[in-house]
Amino acid sequence: MAKTLFEKVWDQHVLTASDDGSALLYIDRQLIHEVTSPQAFEGLREAGRKPWRVDASIATADHNVPTTGLEHGITDPVARTQVEALDTNCKEFGIIEFPMGDIRQGIVHVVGPEQGLVLPGMTVVCGDSHTSTHGALGAIAMGIGTSEVEHVLATQTLIQKKPKMMRVTVDGELPKGITGKDIALYIIGEIGTAGGTGYAIEFAGKTIESLSMEGRMSLCNMTIEAGARCGMIAVDDVTIDYVKGRPFSPKGDIWERAEAAWRDLYSDADAVFDQEICLHAVDIMPQVTWGTSPEMVAPIFGGTPCLNDAKDDVQRQDWQRAFAYMDLEENTAIMGITIDKVFIGSCTNARIEDLRAAAAIARGHQVAEKVILAMVVPGSGLVKKQAEEEGLDVIFKEAGFEWREPGCSMCLAMNADRLEAGERCASTSNRNFEGRQGAGGRTHLVSPAMAAAAAIKGHFVDVRNWR
Amino acid sequence: MQAFTRLNGLVVPLDRANVDTDAIIPKQFLKSIKRTGYGPFLFDEWRYEDVGQPEMDCSHRPIRKEFVLNQPRFQGAEILLTRENFGCGSSREHAPWAILDYGISCVIAPSFADIFYNNCFKNGVLPVVLKDDQMDALFVDVAANSGYTLTVDLEAQAITSPTGRTFNFDVDAFRKHCLLKGLDDISLTLQQSEIIQAYETERKVSAPWLFGAS
């Protein structure tokens, strides 16, 4: 029987299935960070349980870590307690951790693929909604809550209802200056933040195939912003080339066998999806969000919507609240919006290709005087090292950007990196919710190149015309 | 886990769509390593005029009087009425922990984000999906009647209004069973240890690259 990519991986991991559609699913890899794991470890301890399989888990601290002054450690005592709890828990339960100070430390969704700890065909979970990132490798990867983190630690399984399947096909050549981030924001604008609720989404089509692995990860990362816990892309040469030779990737004979198995990870020609959406690359422009939900997005030469165009009262009130929070009005041109801060980083856009794209824009320019902070936060110690070997740090610093240590940083502002009330930010992160980057802060989501260009000009510009 | 069987409680209406988990419990409170104590910080940025910090005493903080949770008539609410896509965004289980710690154990909406929906069932919070027209009717009723309560009966899968109007709702059989009994699903899963072990034994042979990262 013809199967979708999702079904192929799902079926290989179902242990038992119930009549109500829920299944006991085997989990190959769990990624762990400091924020959503302490209560899970405490639960194990209270019940006198041990992890089912310690070699299936890998941990790193990312949400709370500072991005400057690492020699002082974490100065916030509450944050420090949480990071230390991760260190202690990993030691006590025998789980590998890349702690602060280890060059492999970084954002969990950058570190996993970088180390070859996430492989095609795996089931991957993490107590973080952006776990969808790893679907770029042809894995079923989804975010879970802390109770489920504990369940996976204790049993190596998860009780899951099989989601419905959606395929989003994007056809055509990838236009110049358009990235995985723009594709993600465009799709969310089309289907809405709840458009994928209850679904696993497969991204397919020529445009998607032409994305690098970094671009695919940016796209799958934001699947959750369309409501779907899981986004996936079929395995091809790009996937295989990316995985090969990584520290934890299989080697020798086992590599040969693995690659042969992974080459089957695509949707069969006559596989059936519950929903199909077809989009065209030619319609995708550089995207900028204007509101407080990722679906509130416009092309660079567009503007904020007209309230009369809202589909109903609920949406009209949503837009009005967003305008008030963002200090914008209807029919405002995106290019006219000026910014105070710039953040280039996060599990969406802190990989080497993202930093290269931003540096290519910044080279030989200066951050606009009115921009009070432009920061670049690499996704991991290894991304930072690679960028420094390529001289990207020098380009950024000469242009007036701050070059920071790896971590989640101002994507969610759990550490000291944040917006003050009323500040407006061009950000390569994934959420523009109220208060996300700091109470009262205003976030506009963009690609790394668009963020760098906004830093130089002090307002949003079209990177396709950059010189 | 605390069981949920039947609840007759005061209803508070939060008439917004796409309420995200950052709004339900802002990031600074995620630094806690406990499951409790989040209630005073539920909807912190909407509820207070200042910026809350973990372990702060909230009793003297300046409140935003217009926010529903601060209105006298909704004090002691146990049921939250809200709009589509409630709980979207971050997977933080601190969101249902905060809701429960505040005293709310049932959330009624036309739709929920998937991860939040799952997380509720792990914590004795019942998320109920009703149709848009049913939601509209409830929003009208709660606005018109001070002290408006609903009765939520999980066994019967029914919500009853004070006037006797009944709305039926769907819930998965397994989740219902666990919530009614307050069951810890880890112990249930561990009853299947042999199946898990047999699967691993087979996979170690057929897909050895999945094992042995350490």
XYZ file of C-alpha atoms in Angstrom:
681
model
C 0.000 0.000 0.000
C 1.268 3.476 -0.850
C 2.474 5.390 2.183
C 3.369 8.948 2.995
C 6.788 9.789 4.403
C 5.135 10.312 7.781
C 3.412 6.920 7.668
C 6.619 5.109 6.776
C 8.386 6.447 9.863
C 5.306 6.239 12.100
C 4.567 2.609 11.198
C 8.132 1.592 12.024
C 7.688 2.928 15.557
C 4.195 1.807 16.598
C 4.330 -0.713 19.445
C 0.602 -1.021 20.067
C -2.392 0.727 18.549
C -5.808 1.259 20.141
C -9.230 1.497 18.580
C -9.483 5.204 19.397
C -6.516 5.952 17.120
C -3.924 6.377 19.843
C -0.697 4.434 19.625
C 2.216 3.618 21.859
C 5.100 5.018 19.842
C 8.765 4.128 20.353
C 11.024 7.199 20.649
C 14.568 6.946 19.287
C 15.963 10.229 20.527
C 15.086 12.671 23.269
C 16.766 16.084 23.381
C 16.794 17.709 26.810
C 17.348 21.282 27.998
C 17.230 22.952 31.390
C 13.797 24.612 31.316
C 11.361 21.776 30.712
C 13.264 18.880 32.302
C 13.794 19.508 36.051
C 10.223 18.535 36.994
C 10.513 15.401 34.821
C 13.700 14.260 36.558
C 12.090 15.072 39.909
C 9.139 12.883 38.901
C 11.470 9.976 38.156
C 13.176 10.454 41.484
C 9.905 10.606 43.421
C 8.673 7.392 41.788
C 12.033 5.661 42.190
C 12.345 5.197 38.426
C 15.415 5.133 36.179
C 15.654 6.239 32.544
C 14.687 3.358 30.275
C 17.643 3.881 27.912
C 20.221 6.544 28.731
C 21.924 6.432 25.321
C 18.712 7.700 23.693
C 18.902 11.086 25.421
C 21.217 14.033 25.004
C 21.164 17.285 26.969
C 22.471 20.825 26.658
C 21.710 24.122 28.407
C 20.437 26.811 26.068
C 17.423 28.870 27.214
C 19.015 30.483 30.278
C 22.655 30.768 29.325
C 24.210 34.241 29.114
C 25.672 35.353 25.780
C 28.306 37.675 27.273
C 30.681 37.562 30.218
C 30.745 33.767 30.466
C 33.728 34.085 32.807
C 31.264 35.336 35.442
C 28.977 32.313 34.987
C 25.227 32.864 35.285
C 24.628 35.823 37.564
C 20.845 35.338 37.875
C 20.597 32.905 40.812
C 17.253 31.403 39.709
C 18.570 30.714 36.198
C 21.807 29.340 37.599
C 19.893 26.916 39.814
C 18.059 25.603 36.775
C 21.216 25.083 34.697
C 22.949 23.439 37.655
C 19.920 21.197 38.118
C 20.393 19.990 34.532
C 24.077 19.248 35.182
C 23.202 17.372 38.382
C 20.313 15.449 36.837
C 22.382 14.358 33.835
C 25.177 13.158 36.110
C 22.804 11.367 38.453
C 20.914 9.590 35.670
C 23.896 9.021 33.346
C 22.744 11.189 30.419
C 25.303 12.795 28.086
C 25.306 16.565 28.397
C 27.107 19.296 26.498
C 27.326 21.750 29.404
C 28.308 25.420 29.368
C 31.957 25.668 28.434
C 31.824 22.655 26.073
C 32.277 23.823 22.479
C 29.400 21.522 21.471
C 26.967 23.412 23.744
C 24.307 25.495 22.023
C 20.650 25.643 21.100
C 19.363 22.094 21.367
C 17.828 22.204 17.856
C 21.109 23.341 16.349
C 23.241 20.896 18.339
C 21.210 17.732 17.634
C 21.605 17.699 13.839
C 25.100 19.215 14.004
C 26.327 16.274 16.096
C 24.570 13.626 14.008
C 22.409 12.830 17.019
C 19.283 13.299 14.935
C 19.111 10.961 11.963
C 16.610 10.379 9.161
C 13.759 8.029 10.029
C 14.063 8.621 13.765
C 11.299 9.577 16.147
C 12.620 12.604 18.027
C 11.077 14.481 20.931
C 12.060 17.364 23.149
C 10.263 19.476 25.722
C 10.282 22.336 23.261
C 7.809 23.136 20.526
C 10.536 23.879 17.971
C 11.519 20.222 17.925
C 9.697 20.241 14.589
C 13.047 21.510 13.223
C 14.401 17.974 12.983
C 11.757 16.886 10.508
C 14.023 18.537 7.919
C 16.077 15.333 8.102
C 13.122 13.068 7.362
C 12.456 12.344 11.034
C 9.184 12.516 12.956
C 10.086 15.193 15.458
C 7.715 16.920 17.833
C 7.572 19.070 20.880
C 6.137 17.618 24.087
C 5.319 18.784 27.603
C 7.274 17.997 30.729
C 5.000 15.103 31.773
C 5.723 13.538 28.409
C 9.460 14.206 28.845
C 9.196 12.142 32.020
C 7.157 9.466 30.233
C 9.790 9.157 27.491
C 12.634 9.068 30.009
C 10.896 6.303 31.972
C 9.570 4.195 29.107
C 11.242 5.334 25.823
C 7.715 5.621 24.426
C 4.979 8.152 24.015
C 1.225 7.674 23.825
C 0.221 9.525 20.686
C -2.775 9.882 18.484
C -1.803 9.606 14.845
C -2.198 13.072 13.324
C -3.823 13.760 10.002
C -1.453 14.398 7.121
C -1.074 17.546 5.070
C 1.269 18.161 2.182
C 2.338 21.678 1.341
C 3.905 21.726 -2.110
C 5.875 24.749 -3.232
C 6.679 24.689 -6.919
C 9.145 26.601 -9.006
C 12.687 27.930 -8.774
C 13.640 29.398 -5.415
C 13.671 33.151 -6.163
C 16.864 35.077 -5.410
C 16.892 36.536 -1.910
C 14.156 34.205 -0.644
C 14.995 31.853 2.222
C 13.442 28.985 4.156
C 12.321 31.611 6.681
C 10.403 33.578 4.046
C 8.779 30.381 2.808
C 7.767 29.484 6.379
C 6.266 32.913 7.071
C 4.507 32.945 3.706
C 2.949 29.525 4.366
C 1.808 30.612 7.841
C 0.309 33.739 6.302
C -1.592 31.543 3.865
C -2.889 28.815 6.208
C -2.898 30.692 9.544
C -1.420 29.804 12.924
C -4.039 27.105 13.459
C -4.031 25.898 9.840
C -1.912 22.878 10.703
C -3.483 21.984 14.056
C -4.027 18.238 14.235
C -1.758 17.611 11.244
C 1.764 16.524 10.461
C 2.912 18.590 7.488
C 5.179 17.357 4.716
C 6.875 20.102 2.705
C 7.499 19.083 -0.877
C 8.063 20.451 -4.356
C 10.974 21.775 -6.358
C 11.425 24.904 -4.226
C 11.738 22.849 -1.045
C 14.129 20.379 -2.696
C 16.389 23.244 -3.693
C 16.735 24.445 -0.085
C 19.927 23.632 1.818
C 19.608 21.608 5.019
C 19.829 24.865 7.015
C 16.960 26.338 4.979
C 14.916 23.180 5.468
C 15.506 23.338 9.209
C 14.304 26.978 9.328
C 11.151 25.942 7.490
C 10.394 22.843 9.583
C 11.257 24.788 12.744
C 8.310 27.101 12.141
C 5.818 24.320 11.381
C 4.604 24.700 14.959
C 3.816 28.355 14.196
C 1.309 26.982 11.679
C -0.160 24.817 14.461
C 1.381 21.495 13.370
C 3.647 19.769 15.874
C 5.556 18.026 13.169
C 6.931 19.132 9.786
C 8.905 16.838 7.501
C 10.887 16.789 4.280
C 11.787 13.663 2.282
C 15.343 12.344 2.361
C 17.485 13.175 -0.685
C 21.170 13.799 -1.470
C 21.096 17.057 0.500
C 20.029 15.108 3.600
C 22.546 12.309 3.137
C 25.425 14.726 2.489
C 24.515 16.696 5.591
C 24.389 13.680 7.906
C 27.522 11.947 6.639
C 30.636 12.277 8.767
C 29.046 13.944 11.793
C 30.404 12.882 15.213
C 27.501 10.576 16.136
C 26.486 9.554 12.600
C 26.880 5.888 11.752
C 30.156 4.834 10.175
C 31.416 2.105 7.839
C 29.115 -0.836 7.092
C 26.399 0.493 9.346
C 26.441 3.782 7.419
C 25.868 1.848 4.175
C 22.893 0.026 5.670
C 21.508 3.196 7.200
C 21.779 5.140 3.966
C 19.994 2.364 2.076
C 17.139 2.480 4.608
C 16.967 6.288 4.552
C 16.754 6.389 0.743
C 13.237 4.954 1.121
C 12.063 7.917 3.198
C 9.808 9.774 0.771
C 6.066 9.750 0.111
C 5.054 7.153 -2.455
C 3.700 8.588 -5.690
C 0.111 7.595 -4.968
C 0.163 8.212 -1.224
C -2.929 9.957 0.071
C -2.931 13.093 2.226
C -5.875 14.418 4.224
C -5.149 17.860 2.851
C -2.998 19.184 -0.007
C -1.936 22.793 -0.422
C -0.073 24.003 -3.501
C 1.853 27.259 -3.533
C 4.150 28.904 -6.053
C 7.637 30.161 -5.272
C 7.192 33.070 -7.636
C 4.580 34.516 -5.256
C 6.979 34.520 -2.288
C 8.656 37.833 -1.433
C 10.838 38.652 1.586
C 8.415 38.505 4.522
C 8.041 40.770 7.558
C 5.536 40.210 10.358
C 3.710 43.318 11.513
C 1.605 41.978 14.425
C 1.624 39.739 17.465
C 1.060 36.398 15.764
C 3.250 34.910 12.996
C 0.244 34.852 10.665
C 0.176 38.649 10.787
C 2.722 38.892 8.003
C 3.205 40.910 4.832
C 5.638 41.054 1.918
C 8.338 43.720 2.229
C 6.674 46.087 -0.226
C 3.258 45.555 1.390
C 1.694 47.000 4.483
C -0.447 46.322 7.525
C -3.980 45.265 6.603
C -7.114 47.331 6.511
C -9.478 46.494 9.390
C -12.364 46.245 6.947
C -10.633 43.246 5.363
C -10.854 41.143 8.554
C -12.828 37.930 8.035
C -14.892 38.399 11.218
C -15.162 40.342 14.480
C -12.766 38.045 16.305
C -10.045 38.725 13.721
C -10.834 42.453 13.616
C -10.412 42.675 17.405
C -7.213 40.612 17.119
C -5.808 43.046 14.572
C -6.876 46.077 16.592
C -5.148 44.703 19.691
C -2.061 43.933 17.589
C -1.994 47.454 16.116
C -2.275 48.947 19.597
C 0.468 46.700 20.995
C 2.777 47.233 18.022
C 2.029 50.979 17.859
C 1.070 50.685 14.201
C -1.989 51.648 12.216
C -3.834 49.967 9.393
C -2.412 50.464 5.886
C 1.101 51.275 7.151
C 3.923 50.532 4.685
C 6.327 47.863 6.013
C 9.350 49.708 4.601
C 8.460 52.768 6.646
C 8.722 50.910 9.970
C 11.868 51.942 11.878
C 13.577 49.701 14.424
C 15.547 50.046 17.660
C 17.198 46.637 17.990
C 18.196 43.700 15.806
C 18.491 40.061 16.860
C 20.115 37.512 14.570
C 19.962 34.100 16.182
C 17.562 31.410 17.564
C 16.822 27.792 16.641
C 15.217 29.149 13.471
C 18.156 31.138 12.112
C 21.471 30.704 13.958
C 23.186 28.173 11.697
C 26.265 28.899 9.636
C 24.354 29.606 6.432
C 22.165 32.120 8.297
C 25.225 33.934 9.630
C 26.834 33.936 6.177
C 23.699 35.475 4.657
C 23.584 38.201 7.299
C 27.335 38.880 6.996
C 27.078 39.194 3.210
C 24.640 42.071 3.747
C 26.583 43.680 6.602
C 30.002 43.577 4.908
C 31.373 47.088 4.428
C 28.360 48.808 6.004
C 27.598 50.319 9.392
C 24.665 49.664 11.697
C 22.403 52.738 11.583
C 23.046 55.230 14.371
C 19.511 55.041 15.711
C 19.746 51.256 16.131
C 20.802 50.900 19.762
C 21.733 47.233 19.641
C 22.342 44.770 16.816
C 23.432 41.369 18.060
C 24.448 38.123 16.420
C 24.098 34.996 18.545
C 25.453 31.799 16.955
C 23.438 28.629 17.461
C 26.249 26.604 18.991
C 29.890 26.781 19.988
C 30.765 24.970 16.779
C 28.757 27.387 14.620
C 30.587 30.224 16.371
C 33.975 28.603 15.720
C 33.146 27.996 12.056
C 31.945 31.580 11.614
C 35.145 32.905 13.196
C 37.256 30.717 10.915
C 35.437 32.306 7.982
C 35.947 35.808 9.393
C 32.230 36.484 9.775
C 32.718 37.755 13.327
C 35.094 40.434 12.030
C 32.586 41.535 9.373
C 29.851 41.816 11.994
C 32.004 43.618 14.531
C 33.358 46.076 11.973
C 29.791 46.843 10.951
C 28.822 47.549 14.557
C 27.078 44.293 15.479
C 27.767 42.581 18.789
C 29.178 39.058 18.426
C 27.848 36.881 21.241
C 28.155 33.425 22.802
C 25.681 30.678 21.761
C 22.233 30.247 23.305
C 18.524 30.981 22.814
C 19.123 34.573 23.887
C 16.582 37.193 22.835
C 14.296 34.752 21.019
C 12.521 34.332 24.328
C 14.565 36.626 26.566
C 15.002 34.278 29.504
C 18.533 35.578 29.982
C 19.639 39.219 30.100
C 19.123 39.765 26.341
C 15.758 41.424 25.929
C 13.697 44.287 24.597
C 12.608 47.060 26.916
C 8.976 48.174 26.792
C 8.215 49.978 23.538
C 11.378 48.875 21.736
C 10.966 47.573 18.221
C 13.101 44.716 16.948
C 13.913 43.092 13.620
C 14.355 39.497 14.731
C 15.250 36.245 13.012
C 13.452 34.286 15.730
C 10.108 32.528 15.420
C 7.522 34.247 17.640
C 6.253 37.807 17.681
C 3.852 37.244 20.599
C 3.206 40.065 23.056
C 6.085 40.232 25.516
C 7.974 37.356 23.916
C 11.281 39.243 23.625
C 10.668 41.292 26.772
C 7.577 42.804 28.377
C 6.191 45.486 26.087
C 8.743 44.724 23.337
C 7.666 44.728 19.684
C 8.949 41.991 17.396
C 9.061 41.817 13.607
C 10.078 38.402 12.285
C 12.345 38.335 9.232
C 15.120 36.317 7.579
C 18.779 36.872 8.603
C 19.551 38.930 5.487
C 16.464 41.087 6.047
C 17.442 41.611 9.705
C 20.993 42.627 8.767
C 19.695 45.035 6.115
C 17.249 46.546 8.612
C 20.140 47.031 11.051
C 22.129 48.972 8.443
C 19.249 51.128 7.225
C 17.352 51.514 10.501
C 14.142 50.395 8.828
C 12.960 47.448 6.722
C 14.248 47.265 3.158
C 14.034 44.742 0.336
C 17.247 42.664 0.381
C 16.669 41.731 -3.236
C 17.757 45.264 -4.126
C 20.716 45.352 -1.718
C 24.001 46.760 -2.936
C -2.400 13.352 38.975
C -5.557 14.949 40.295
C -8.669 13.326 38.827
C -11.364 15.308 37.045
C -14.891 13.939 37.271
C -17.571 16.579 37.669
C -17.302 20.307 38.288
C -19.838 23.001 38.984
C -17.924 26.248 38.810
C -17.920 29.969 38.166
C -17.089 30.856 34.550
C -14.647 33.572 33.452
C -14.708 34.716 29.798
C -11.450 35.578 27.984
C -12.732 36.809 24.653
C -9.542 36.496 22.600
C -8.366 34.130 19.867
C -4.845 32.673 19.644
C -3.976 33.106 23.319
C -0.393 31.798 23.413
C 1.457 30.098 26.253
C 3.833 33.082 26.556
C 0.766 35.121 27.539
C -0.519 32.380 29.859
C 2.782 32.250 31.756
C 5.663 34.536 30.696
C 9.194 33.218 30.338
C 10.705 34.552 33.563
C 8.578 32.115 35.564
C 9.937 29.139 33.628
C 13.130 29.315 35.654
C 11.396 27.525 38.510
C 12.174 23.854 38.937
C 8.801 23.121 40.598
C 5.349 22.233 39.244
C 3.440 24.521 41.595
C 3.330 28.177 42.561
C 2.548 29.601 39.106
C -1.078 30.624 39.828
C -0.355 34.189 41.003
C 1.509 34.778 37.696
C -1.153 33.384 35.334
C -1.585 35.918 32.460
C 0.953 38.088 34.291
C 1.372 40.803 31.643
C -2.375 41.233 31.181
C -3.165 41.044 34.859
C -0.608 43.432 36.382
C 0.747 46.829 35.419
C 4.311 46.038 36.469
C 6.563 43.237 35.251
C 6.352 40.178 37.496
C 9.358 38.281 38.786
C 9.543 34.708 40.119
C 8.618 34.247 43.764
C 7.365 37.831 44.020
C 4.571 38.629 46.465
C 1.712 39.576 44.133
C -0.702 40.828 46.789
C 0.449 44.465 46.500
C 1.201 44.636 42.784
C -0.722 47.225 40.718
C -3.414 45.389 38.751
C -5.037 46.141 35.418
C -8.598 46.527 36.639
C -10.161 46.007 33.206
C -8.668 42.519 32.759
C -11.345 39.880 33.344
C -9.474 37.899 35.983
C -9.266 41.090 38.067
C -12.981 41.867 37.963
C -14.723 41.169 41.283
C -17.547 39.165 39.685
C -15.106 36.594 38.305
C -13.112 35.965 41.488
C -12.970 32.264 42.297
C -13.547 31.199 38.675
C -12.918 27.525 37.957
C -13.901 27.420 34.287
C -12.249 29.495 31.552
C -14.188 30.336 28.407
C -12.025 31.444 25.486
C -11.629 31.516 21.699
C -9.918 29.489 18.961
C -6.365 28.114 19.057
C -5.978 28.560 22.813
C -2.528 27.584 24.135
C -0.618 28.045 20.892
C 3.129 28.533 20.787
C 5.592 27.177 23.309
C 5.211 23.633 24.679
C 5.721 24.825 28.261
C 3.664 22.681 30.633
C 3.953 25.622 33.002
C 0.838 26.912 31.162
C -1.576 24.235 32.459
C 0.323 24.233 35.780
C -0.423 27.964 36.116
C -4.067 27.514 35.110
C -4.551 24.698 37.609
C -2.608 26.471 40.351
C -4.874 29.492 39.877
C -7.900 27.258 40.470
C -9.163 26.679 36.933
C -9.584 23.027 35.991
C -11.676 23.289 32.828
C -11.023 25.394 29.708
C -13.721 25.657 27.039
C -12.796 26.853 23.539
C -13.657 26.195 19.877
C -10.123 24.796 19.363
C -6.845 24.249 21.175
C -3.218 24.023 20.113
C -2.120 20.366 20.071
C 0.685 20.398 22.644
C -1.260 22.467 25.166
C -4.284 20.170 24.723
C -2.113 17.139 25.527
C -0.479 18.844 28.479
C -3.863 19.592 30.078
C -4.780 15.911 30.313
C -1.502 15.163 32.118
C -2.437 17.588 34.870
C -6.105 17.112 35.668
C -7.238 20.024 33.510
C -10.093 19.234 31.122
C -9.996 21.071 27.767
C -13.443 21.052 26.142
C -14.048 21.840 22.473
C -17.448 23.316 21.594
C -18.730 24.662 18.303
C -18.448 28.366 17.459
C -22.189 29.026 17.836
C -22.224 27.248 21.198
C -19.248 29.341 22.302
C -20.982 32.525 21.183
C -24.074 31.579 23.195
C -21.985 30.948 26.305
C -20.125 34.257 25.936
C -23.479 36.062 25.738
C -24.840 34.208 28.785
C -21.810 34.804 30.965
C -21.766 38.518 30.095
C -25.472 38.845 30.941
C -25.501 36.900 34.209
C -23.360 37.721 37.214
C -22.261 34.595 39.084
C -22.746 32.473 35.961
C -21.758 28.857 36.541
C -21.602 25.751 34.387
C -21.650 22.099 35.311
C -19.063 19.994 33.513
C -19.583 16.237 33.683
C -16.709 14.284 32.143
C -18.339 10.856 32.528
C -21.413 12.063 30.615
C -19.304 14.291 28.322
C -21.783 17.081 28.871
C -21.813 20.714 29.947
C -25.031 22.019 31.458
C -25.996 25.666 31.852
C -28.055 27.028 34.797
C -31.117 27.069 32.537
C -30.705 23.375 31.786
C -29.241 23.746 28.304
C -26.814 20.915 27.574
C -23.796 20.826 25.279
C -22.172 17.473 24.572
C -18.476 17.239 23.838
C -15.994 14.681 22.496
C -13.001 13.295 24.337
C -10.698 10.343 23.532
C -11.619 7.215 25.458
C -8.106 6.697 26.864
C -7.654 10.304 27.956
C -11.091 10.293 29.549
C -10.304 7.094 31.430
C -7.006 8.479 32.769
C -8.522 11.824 33.755
C -11.540 10.269 35.496
C -9.284 8.022 37.559
C -6.359 10.434 37.908
C -4.090 7.730 36.486
C -0.341 8.018 36.053
C 0.167 6.822 32.483
C 3.834 5.896 33.074
C 2.745 2.953 35.236
C 0.247 1.925 32.556
C 2.934 2.012 29.875
C 5.414 0.105 32.023
C 2.921 -2.766 32.071
C 3.959 -3.167 28.419
C 7.686 -3.426 29.174
C 8.017 -6.738 27.378
C 6.663 -5.283 24.148
C 9.093 -2.365 24.359
C 12.022 -4.694 25.043
C 11.104 -7.034 22.188
C 10.905 -4.065 19.812
C 14.347 -2.852 20.890
C 15.862 -6.299 20.451
C 14.570 -6.443 16.892
C 15.603 -2.862 16.059
C 19.128 -3.362 17.359
C 19.493 -5.932 14.578
C 17.522 -4.196 11.814
C 18.541 -0.584 12.533
C 21.663 -0.647 14.734
C 22.495 3.012 13.995
C 19.657 4.020 16.304
C 21.458 2.728 19.379
C 24.567 3.482 21.343
C 25.068 7.264 21.119
C 26.843 7.210 24.485
